[in-house]
Short mmCIF file of C-alpha atoms and ligand atoms in Angstrom, two decimals:
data_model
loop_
_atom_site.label_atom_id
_atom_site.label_comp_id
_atom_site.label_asym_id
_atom_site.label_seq_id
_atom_site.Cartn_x
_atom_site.Cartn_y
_atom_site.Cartn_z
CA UNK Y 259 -12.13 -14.25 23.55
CA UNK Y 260 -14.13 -11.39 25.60
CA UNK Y 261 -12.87 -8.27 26.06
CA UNK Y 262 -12.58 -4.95 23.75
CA UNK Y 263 -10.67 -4.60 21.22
CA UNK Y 264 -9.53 -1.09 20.30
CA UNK Y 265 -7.88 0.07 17.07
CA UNK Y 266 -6.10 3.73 16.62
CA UNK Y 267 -8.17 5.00 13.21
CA UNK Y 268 -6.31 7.30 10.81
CA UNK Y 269 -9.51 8.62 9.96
CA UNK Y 270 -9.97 9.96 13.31
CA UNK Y 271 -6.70 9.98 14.98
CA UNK Y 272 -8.21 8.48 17.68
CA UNK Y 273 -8.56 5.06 19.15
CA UNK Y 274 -12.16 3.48 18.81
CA UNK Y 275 -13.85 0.59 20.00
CA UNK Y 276 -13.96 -2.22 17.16
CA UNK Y 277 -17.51 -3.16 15.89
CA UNK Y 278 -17.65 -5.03 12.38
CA UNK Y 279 -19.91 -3.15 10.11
CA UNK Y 280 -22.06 -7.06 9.73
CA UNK Y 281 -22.28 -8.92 13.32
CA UNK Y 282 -19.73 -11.86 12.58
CA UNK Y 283 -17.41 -11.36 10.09
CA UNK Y 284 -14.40 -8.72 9.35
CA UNK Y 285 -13.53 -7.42 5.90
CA UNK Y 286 -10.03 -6.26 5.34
CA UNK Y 287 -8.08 -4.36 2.39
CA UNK Y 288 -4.48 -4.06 2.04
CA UNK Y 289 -2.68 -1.98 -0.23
CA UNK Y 290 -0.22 -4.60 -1.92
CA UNK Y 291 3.44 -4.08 -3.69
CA UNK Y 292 3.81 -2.75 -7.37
CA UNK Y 293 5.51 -5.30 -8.61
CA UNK Y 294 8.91 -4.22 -10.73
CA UNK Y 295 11.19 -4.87 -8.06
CA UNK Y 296 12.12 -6.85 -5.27
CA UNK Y 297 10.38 -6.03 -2.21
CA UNK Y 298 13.08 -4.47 0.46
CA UNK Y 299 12.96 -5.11 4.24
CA UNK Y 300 11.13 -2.01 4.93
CA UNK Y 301 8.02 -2.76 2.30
CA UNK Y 302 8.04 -6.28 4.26
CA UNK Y 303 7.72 -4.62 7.59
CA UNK Y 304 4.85 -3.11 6.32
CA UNK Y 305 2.88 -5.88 5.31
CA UNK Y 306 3.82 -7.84 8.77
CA UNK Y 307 1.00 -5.38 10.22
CA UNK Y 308 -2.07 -6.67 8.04
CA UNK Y 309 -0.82 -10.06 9.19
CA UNK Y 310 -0.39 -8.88 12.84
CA UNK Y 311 -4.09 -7.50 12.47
CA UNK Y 312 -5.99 -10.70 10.66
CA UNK Y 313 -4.70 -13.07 13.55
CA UNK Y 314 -5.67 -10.75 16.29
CA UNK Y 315 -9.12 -10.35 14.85
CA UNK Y 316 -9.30 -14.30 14.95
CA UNK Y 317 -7.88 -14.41 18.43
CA UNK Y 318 -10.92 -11.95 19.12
CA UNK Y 319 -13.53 -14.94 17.26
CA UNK Y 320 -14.07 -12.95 14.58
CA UNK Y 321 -13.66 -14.62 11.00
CA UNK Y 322 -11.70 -12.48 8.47
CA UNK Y 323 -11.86 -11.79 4.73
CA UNK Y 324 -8.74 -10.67 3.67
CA UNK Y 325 -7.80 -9.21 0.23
CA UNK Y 326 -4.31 -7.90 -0.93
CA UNK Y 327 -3.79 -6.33 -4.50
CA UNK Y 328 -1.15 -6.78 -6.51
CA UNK Y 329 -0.71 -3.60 -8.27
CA UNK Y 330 1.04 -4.63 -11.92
CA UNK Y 331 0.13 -1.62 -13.81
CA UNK Y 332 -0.45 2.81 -13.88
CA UNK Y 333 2.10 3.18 -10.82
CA UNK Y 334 3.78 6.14 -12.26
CA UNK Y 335 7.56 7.09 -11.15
CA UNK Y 336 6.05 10.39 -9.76
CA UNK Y 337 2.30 10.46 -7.42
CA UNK Y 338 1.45 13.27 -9.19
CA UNK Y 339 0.83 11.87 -12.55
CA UNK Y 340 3.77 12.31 -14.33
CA UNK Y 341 6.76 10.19 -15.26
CA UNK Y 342 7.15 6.48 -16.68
CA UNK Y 343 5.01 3.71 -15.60
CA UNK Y 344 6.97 1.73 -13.39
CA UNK Y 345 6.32 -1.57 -14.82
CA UNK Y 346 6.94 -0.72 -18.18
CA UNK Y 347 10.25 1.40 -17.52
CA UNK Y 348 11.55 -2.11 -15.34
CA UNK Y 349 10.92 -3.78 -18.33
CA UNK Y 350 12.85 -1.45 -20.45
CA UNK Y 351 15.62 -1.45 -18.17
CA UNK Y 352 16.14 -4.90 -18.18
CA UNK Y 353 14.83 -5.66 -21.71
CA UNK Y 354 11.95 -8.22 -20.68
CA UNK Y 355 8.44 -7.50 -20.97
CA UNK Y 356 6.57 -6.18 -18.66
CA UNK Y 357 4.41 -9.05 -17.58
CA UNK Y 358 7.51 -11.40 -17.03
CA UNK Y 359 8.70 -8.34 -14.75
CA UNK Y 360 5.58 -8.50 -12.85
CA UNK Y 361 5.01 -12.36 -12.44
CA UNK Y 362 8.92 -12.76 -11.10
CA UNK Y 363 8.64 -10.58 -8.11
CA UNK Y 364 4.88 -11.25 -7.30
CA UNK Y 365 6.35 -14.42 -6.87
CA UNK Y 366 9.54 -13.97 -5.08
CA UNK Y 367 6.99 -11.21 -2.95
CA UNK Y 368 4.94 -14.20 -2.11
CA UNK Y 369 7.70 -16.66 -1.00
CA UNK Y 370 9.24 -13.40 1.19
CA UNK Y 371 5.73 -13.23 3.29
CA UNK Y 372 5.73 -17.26 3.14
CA UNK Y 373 9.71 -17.27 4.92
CA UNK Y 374 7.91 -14.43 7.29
CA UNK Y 375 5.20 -17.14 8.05
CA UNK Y 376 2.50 -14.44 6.74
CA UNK Y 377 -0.95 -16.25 6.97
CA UNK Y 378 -2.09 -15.98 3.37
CA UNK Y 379 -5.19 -13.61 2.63
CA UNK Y 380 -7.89 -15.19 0.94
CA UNK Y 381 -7.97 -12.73 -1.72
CA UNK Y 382 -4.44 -12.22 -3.98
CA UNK Y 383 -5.89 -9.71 -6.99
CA UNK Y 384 -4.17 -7.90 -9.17
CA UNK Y 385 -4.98 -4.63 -11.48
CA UNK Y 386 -4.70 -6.26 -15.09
CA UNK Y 387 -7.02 -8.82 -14.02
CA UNK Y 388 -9.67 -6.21 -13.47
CA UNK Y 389 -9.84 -3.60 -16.39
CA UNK Y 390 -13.23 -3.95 -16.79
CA UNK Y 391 -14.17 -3.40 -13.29
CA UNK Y 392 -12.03 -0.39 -12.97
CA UNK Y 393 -13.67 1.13 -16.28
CA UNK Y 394 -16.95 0.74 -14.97
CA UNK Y 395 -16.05 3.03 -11.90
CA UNK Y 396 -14.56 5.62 -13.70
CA UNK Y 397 -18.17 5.29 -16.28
CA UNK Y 398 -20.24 6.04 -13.09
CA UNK Y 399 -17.63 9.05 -12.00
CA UNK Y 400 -18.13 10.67 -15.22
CA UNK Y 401 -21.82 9.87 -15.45
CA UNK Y 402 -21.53 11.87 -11.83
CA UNK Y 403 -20.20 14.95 -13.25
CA UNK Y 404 -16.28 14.02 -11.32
CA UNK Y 405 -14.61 13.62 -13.99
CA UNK Y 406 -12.54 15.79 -17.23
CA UNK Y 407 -10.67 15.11 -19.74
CA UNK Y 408 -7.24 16.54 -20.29
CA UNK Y 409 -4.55 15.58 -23.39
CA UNK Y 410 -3.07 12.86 -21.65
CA UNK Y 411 -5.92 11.02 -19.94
CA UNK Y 412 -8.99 11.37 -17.84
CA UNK Y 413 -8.42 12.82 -14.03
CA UNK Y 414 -10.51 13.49 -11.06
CA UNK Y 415 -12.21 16.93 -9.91
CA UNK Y 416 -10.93 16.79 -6.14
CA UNK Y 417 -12.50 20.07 -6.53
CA UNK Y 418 -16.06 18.52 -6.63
CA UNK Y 419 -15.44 16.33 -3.91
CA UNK Y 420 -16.34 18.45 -0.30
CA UNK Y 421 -14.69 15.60 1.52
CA UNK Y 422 -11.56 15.38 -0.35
CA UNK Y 423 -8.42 15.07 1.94
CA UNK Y 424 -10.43 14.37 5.21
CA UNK Y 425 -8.11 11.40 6.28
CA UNK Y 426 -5.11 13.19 5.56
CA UNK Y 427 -6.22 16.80 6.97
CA UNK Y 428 -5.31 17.89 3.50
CA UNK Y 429 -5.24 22.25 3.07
CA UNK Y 430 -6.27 22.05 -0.68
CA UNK Y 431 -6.28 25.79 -0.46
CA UNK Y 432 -3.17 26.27 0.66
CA UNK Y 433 -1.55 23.43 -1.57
CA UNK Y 434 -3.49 25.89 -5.02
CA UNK Y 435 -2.22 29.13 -3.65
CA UNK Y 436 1.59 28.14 -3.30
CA UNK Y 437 2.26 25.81 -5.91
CA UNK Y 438 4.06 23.82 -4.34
CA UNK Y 439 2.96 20.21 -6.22
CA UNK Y 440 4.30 19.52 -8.82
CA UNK Y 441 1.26 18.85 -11.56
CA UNK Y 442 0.63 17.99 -15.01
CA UNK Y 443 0.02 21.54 -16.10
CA UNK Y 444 -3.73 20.90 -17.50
CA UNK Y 445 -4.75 19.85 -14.14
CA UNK Y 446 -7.75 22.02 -12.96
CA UNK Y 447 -6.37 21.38 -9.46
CA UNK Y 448 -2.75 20.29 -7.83
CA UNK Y 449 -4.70 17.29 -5.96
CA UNK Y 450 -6.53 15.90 -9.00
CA UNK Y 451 -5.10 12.43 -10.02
CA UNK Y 452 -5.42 10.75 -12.93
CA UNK Y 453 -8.28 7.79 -13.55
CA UNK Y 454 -7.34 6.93 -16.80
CA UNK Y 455 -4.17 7.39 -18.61
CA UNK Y 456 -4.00 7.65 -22.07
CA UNK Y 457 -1.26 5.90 -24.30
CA UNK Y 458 1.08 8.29 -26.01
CA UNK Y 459 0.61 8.56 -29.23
CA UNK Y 460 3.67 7.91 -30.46
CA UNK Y 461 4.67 4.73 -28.49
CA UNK Y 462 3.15 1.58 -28.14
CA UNK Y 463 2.72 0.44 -24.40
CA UNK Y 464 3.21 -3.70 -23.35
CA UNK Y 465 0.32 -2.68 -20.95
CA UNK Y 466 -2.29 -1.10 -22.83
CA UNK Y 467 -6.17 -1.60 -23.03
CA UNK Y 468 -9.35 -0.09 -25.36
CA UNK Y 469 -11.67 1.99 -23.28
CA UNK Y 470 -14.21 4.68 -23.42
CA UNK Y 471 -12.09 7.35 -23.94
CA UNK Y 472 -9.37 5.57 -26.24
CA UNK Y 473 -6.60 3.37 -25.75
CA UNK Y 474 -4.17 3.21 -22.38
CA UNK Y 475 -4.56 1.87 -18.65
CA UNK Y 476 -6.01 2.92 -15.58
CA UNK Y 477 -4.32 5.51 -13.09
CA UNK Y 478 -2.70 3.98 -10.01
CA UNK Y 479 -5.19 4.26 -7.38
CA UNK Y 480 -8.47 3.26 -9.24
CA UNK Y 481 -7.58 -0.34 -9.04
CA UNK Y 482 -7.88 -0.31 -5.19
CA UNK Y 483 -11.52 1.24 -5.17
CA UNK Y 484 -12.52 -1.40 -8.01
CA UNK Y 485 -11.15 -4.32 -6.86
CA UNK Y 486 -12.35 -3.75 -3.18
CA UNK Y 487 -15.95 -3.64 -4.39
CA UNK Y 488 -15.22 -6.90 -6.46
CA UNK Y 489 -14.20 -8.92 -3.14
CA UNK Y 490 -15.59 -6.79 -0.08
CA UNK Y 491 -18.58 -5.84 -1.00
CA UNK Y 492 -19.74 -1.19 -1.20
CA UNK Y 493 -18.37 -0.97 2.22
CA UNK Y 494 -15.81 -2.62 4.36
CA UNK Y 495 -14.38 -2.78 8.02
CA UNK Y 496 -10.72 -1.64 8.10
CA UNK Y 497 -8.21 -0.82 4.99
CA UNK Y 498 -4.51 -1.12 5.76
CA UNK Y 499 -1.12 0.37 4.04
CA UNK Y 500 1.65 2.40 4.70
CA UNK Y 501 1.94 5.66 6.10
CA UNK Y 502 3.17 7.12 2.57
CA UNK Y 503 -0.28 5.96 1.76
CA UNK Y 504 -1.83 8.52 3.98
CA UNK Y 505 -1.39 12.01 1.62
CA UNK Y 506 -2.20 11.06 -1.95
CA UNK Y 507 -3.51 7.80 -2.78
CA UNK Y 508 -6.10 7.08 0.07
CA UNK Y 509 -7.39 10.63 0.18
CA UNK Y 510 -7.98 9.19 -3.94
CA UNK Y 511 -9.17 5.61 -3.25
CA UNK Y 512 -11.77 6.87 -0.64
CA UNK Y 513 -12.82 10.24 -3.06
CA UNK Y 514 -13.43 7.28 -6.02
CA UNK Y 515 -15.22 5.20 -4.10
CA UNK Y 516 -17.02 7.37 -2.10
CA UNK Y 517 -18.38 8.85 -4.91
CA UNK Y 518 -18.79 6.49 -7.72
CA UNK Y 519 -20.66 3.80 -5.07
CA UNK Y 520 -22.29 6.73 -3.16
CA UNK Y 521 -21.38 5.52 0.07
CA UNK Y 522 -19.50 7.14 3.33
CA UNK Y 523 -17.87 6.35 4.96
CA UNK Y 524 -16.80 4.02 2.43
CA UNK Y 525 -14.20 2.51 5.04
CA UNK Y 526 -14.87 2.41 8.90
CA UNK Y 527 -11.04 2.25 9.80
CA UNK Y 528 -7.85 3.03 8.42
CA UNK Y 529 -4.59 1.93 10.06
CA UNK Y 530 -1.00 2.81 8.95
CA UNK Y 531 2.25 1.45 9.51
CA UNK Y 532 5.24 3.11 10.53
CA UNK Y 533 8.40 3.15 8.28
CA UNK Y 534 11.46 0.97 8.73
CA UNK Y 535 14.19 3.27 8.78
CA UNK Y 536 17.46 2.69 8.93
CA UNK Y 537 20.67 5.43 10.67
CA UNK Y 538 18.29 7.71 10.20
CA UNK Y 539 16.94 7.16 6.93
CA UNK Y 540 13.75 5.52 5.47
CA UNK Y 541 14.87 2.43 4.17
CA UNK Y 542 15.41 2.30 0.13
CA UNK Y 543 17.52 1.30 -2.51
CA UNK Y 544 19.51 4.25 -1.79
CA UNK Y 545 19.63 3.29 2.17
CA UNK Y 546 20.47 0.16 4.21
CA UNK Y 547 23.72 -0.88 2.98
CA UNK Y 548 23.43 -4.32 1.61
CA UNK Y 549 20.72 -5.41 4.12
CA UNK Y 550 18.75 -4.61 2.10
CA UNK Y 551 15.95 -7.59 0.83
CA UNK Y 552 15.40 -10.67 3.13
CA UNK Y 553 17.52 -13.06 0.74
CA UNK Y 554 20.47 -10.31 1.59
CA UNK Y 555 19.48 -10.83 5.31
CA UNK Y 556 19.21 -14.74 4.92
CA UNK Y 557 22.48 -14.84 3.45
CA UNK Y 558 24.29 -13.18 6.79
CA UNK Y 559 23.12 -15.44 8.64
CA UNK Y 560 19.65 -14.91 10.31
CA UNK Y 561 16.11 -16.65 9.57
CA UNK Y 562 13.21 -14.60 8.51
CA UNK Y 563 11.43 -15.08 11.57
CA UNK Y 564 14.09 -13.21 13.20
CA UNK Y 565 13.20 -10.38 10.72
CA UNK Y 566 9.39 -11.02 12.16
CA UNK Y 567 10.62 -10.63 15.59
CA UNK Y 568 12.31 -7.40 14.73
CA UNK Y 569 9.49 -5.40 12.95
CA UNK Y 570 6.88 -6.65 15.74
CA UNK Y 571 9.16 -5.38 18.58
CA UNK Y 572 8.01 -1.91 18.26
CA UNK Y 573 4.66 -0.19 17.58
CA UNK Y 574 3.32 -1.18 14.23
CA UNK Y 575 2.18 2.65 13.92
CA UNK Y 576 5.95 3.78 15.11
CA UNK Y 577 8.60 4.37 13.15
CA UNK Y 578 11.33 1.62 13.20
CA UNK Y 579 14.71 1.92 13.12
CA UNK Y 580 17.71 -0.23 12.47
CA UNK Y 581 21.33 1.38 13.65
CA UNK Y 582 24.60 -0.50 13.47
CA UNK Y 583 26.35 -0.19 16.97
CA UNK Y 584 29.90 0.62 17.51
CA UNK Y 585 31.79 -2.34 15.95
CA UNK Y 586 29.03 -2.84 12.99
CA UNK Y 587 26.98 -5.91 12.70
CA UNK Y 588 23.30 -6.34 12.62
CA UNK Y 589 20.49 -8.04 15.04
CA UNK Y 590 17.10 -8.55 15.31
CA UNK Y 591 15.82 -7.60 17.99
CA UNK Y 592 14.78 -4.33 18.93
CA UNK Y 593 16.53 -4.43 22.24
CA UNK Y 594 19.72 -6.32 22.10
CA UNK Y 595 21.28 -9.30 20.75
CA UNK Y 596 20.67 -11.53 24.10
CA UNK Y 597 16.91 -11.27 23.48
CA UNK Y 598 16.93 -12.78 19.94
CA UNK Y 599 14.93 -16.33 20.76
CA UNK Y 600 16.82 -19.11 19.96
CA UNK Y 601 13.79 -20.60 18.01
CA UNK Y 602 14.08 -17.62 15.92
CA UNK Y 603 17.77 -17.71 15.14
CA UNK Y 604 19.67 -20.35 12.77
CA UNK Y 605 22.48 -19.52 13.76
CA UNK Y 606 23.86 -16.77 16.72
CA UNK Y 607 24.87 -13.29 14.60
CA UNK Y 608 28.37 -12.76 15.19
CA UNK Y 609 27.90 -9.30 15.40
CA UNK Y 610 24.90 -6.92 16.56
CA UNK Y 611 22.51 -3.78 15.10
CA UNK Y 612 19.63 -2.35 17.41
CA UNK Y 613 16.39 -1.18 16.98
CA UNK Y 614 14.53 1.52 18.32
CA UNK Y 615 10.82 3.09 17.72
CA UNK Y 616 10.38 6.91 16.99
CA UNK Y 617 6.79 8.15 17.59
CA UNK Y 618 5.14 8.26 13.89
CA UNK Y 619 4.73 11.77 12.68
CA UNK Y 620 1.17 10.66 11.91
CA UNK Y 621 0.48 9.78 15.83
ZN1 ZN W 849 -4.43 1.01 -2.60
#
């Protein structure tokens, strides 16, 4: 294929030329599900992009590494350090452990992307399987002077980091001065994240691991920065998620990697995708009705590639939305029920819901 191809960067919010960092070959890293629920409609939407993106860099001739994570582990209820794991609170909740919790919907995650006809990545990796890796990151941060310790773990200086919040035009100064984040209160900053969580003393965690600085399990977004330099390499070509990704935890994976592997940029482009929202809403377990997972969707009667059809009909950096028309119903299309192929659709939907794109707040 000749031509240009251009990609809109975060980093720049500005559309650039595409040049692989090595002549003839494309590295790629997506931010992947934490796994201790189903997946809804609108965390599948996201991941149609990454898909969207690998088979247009092949269309272009270029061959593609692709690596999603799994993240099974240190995805706390709150981003700012605080609150239950997630894994480990599913598990309480619904009194299995927390590795069954995480090996049922990585699975049932898979077979969604599979019924989406998502061309697998060649990398699946998730956090538990790389402890070690993400140890040794956080070994070279401290050695670097970027790290303290606090009672409940070890965090990040964002302070020491000049760069820190460049993607998302971050005001760190204005963020100290009004308080508005909520922190763990022996922060030294309201942007410092946590590399290392320790285990409480009291409790024993299913999750738990030795390390350096005692017993517990890596912070959320250290996994990314470790496992990235296990399959790509010190530097890669473009590094995907969603636009929720955008405030807190890629301004951390890039300040990690940046400095623990002394490189930067550490990541030539970074593309977001829109949310899938729905009358008006981003879509959640609190949103969407019953539509709510593609098994719900299946079961009223459409095929998942009439899902595909709907989240490619707008803008992958837009947001999408979903509205039930006068009379109810649901379709997928972004325009109107006529346009729904008829490869695409099992069976005709007896009744109709329309799509339209928003421009992303991020554009
Ligand atoms: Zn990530």
């Amino acid at each position: 294929m000749s031509g240009e191809l251009v990609l809109y960067n975060t980093l720049t919010r500005t559309k650039e030329p595409f040049a692989p960092l090595e002549p003839g070959r494309v590295r790629i890293y997506s931010c992947g599900p934490t796994v201790y629920n189903r997946q809804h409609l609108g965390n599948l939407r996201t991941y149609l992009f990454p898909d969207l993106l690998n088979r247009t860099l092949r269309y272009f001739g270029y061959p593609v590494r692709h690596v999603i994570n799994i993240t099974d582990v240190g995805h706390l209820t709150s981003d700012a350090d605080s609150g239950d794991d997630k894994m480990e609170k599913a598990a309480r909740e619904t009194q299995t452990s927390a590795w069954e919790i995480a090996a049922k919907w990585t699975a049932v995650f898979r077979a969604d992307l599979a019924k989406l006809h998502f061309r697998e990545p060649d990398v699946w990796c998730k956090a538990t399987d790389h402890i070690p890796q993400q140890i040794e990151m956080i070994r070279a941060l401290e050695a670097k002077g970027f790290t303290y310790r606090t009672g409940d773990g070890i965090y990040f200086d964002t302070a020491k980091d000049p760069h820190y919040g460049e993607l998302a035009r971050l005001d760190l100064a204005a963020q100290a001065a009004s308080g508005r984040i909520e922190h763990a209160s022996e922060k030294r900053n309201p942007s410092d994240f946590a590399l290392w969580k320790l285990s409480p003393p009291s409790a024993q965690r299913q999750m738990e691991w030795d390390s350096p600085w005692g017993r517990g399990f890596p912070g959320w977004h250290i996994e990314c920065s470790a496992m990235s330099v296990e399959y790509l390499g010190k530097t890669f070509d473009i590094h995907t998620g969603g636009a929720d990704h955008i405030p807190v935890h890629h301004p951390n994976e890039i300040a990690q990697s940046e400095n623990a592997l002394g490189v930067r940029p550490w990541v030539r482009y970074w593309m977001h995708t829109g949310w899938l929202m729905f009358e008006g809403e981003k879509i959640s377990k609190s949103t969407g009705g019953s539509v709510l997972n593609l098994d719900e969707l299946i079961a009223k009667g459409f095929e998942p590639l009439a899902f595909r059809y709907f989240a490619l009909g707008g803008h992958y950096r837009q947001q999408l939305t979903g509205r039930r028309p006068p009379g109810g119903g649901w379709c997928a299309t972004p325009r109107s029920c006529a346009a729904t192929p008829a490869t695409a659709a099992r069976s005709r939907p007896r009744r109709c819901a329309r799509a339209s794109a928003k421009r992303s707040p991020t554009t």
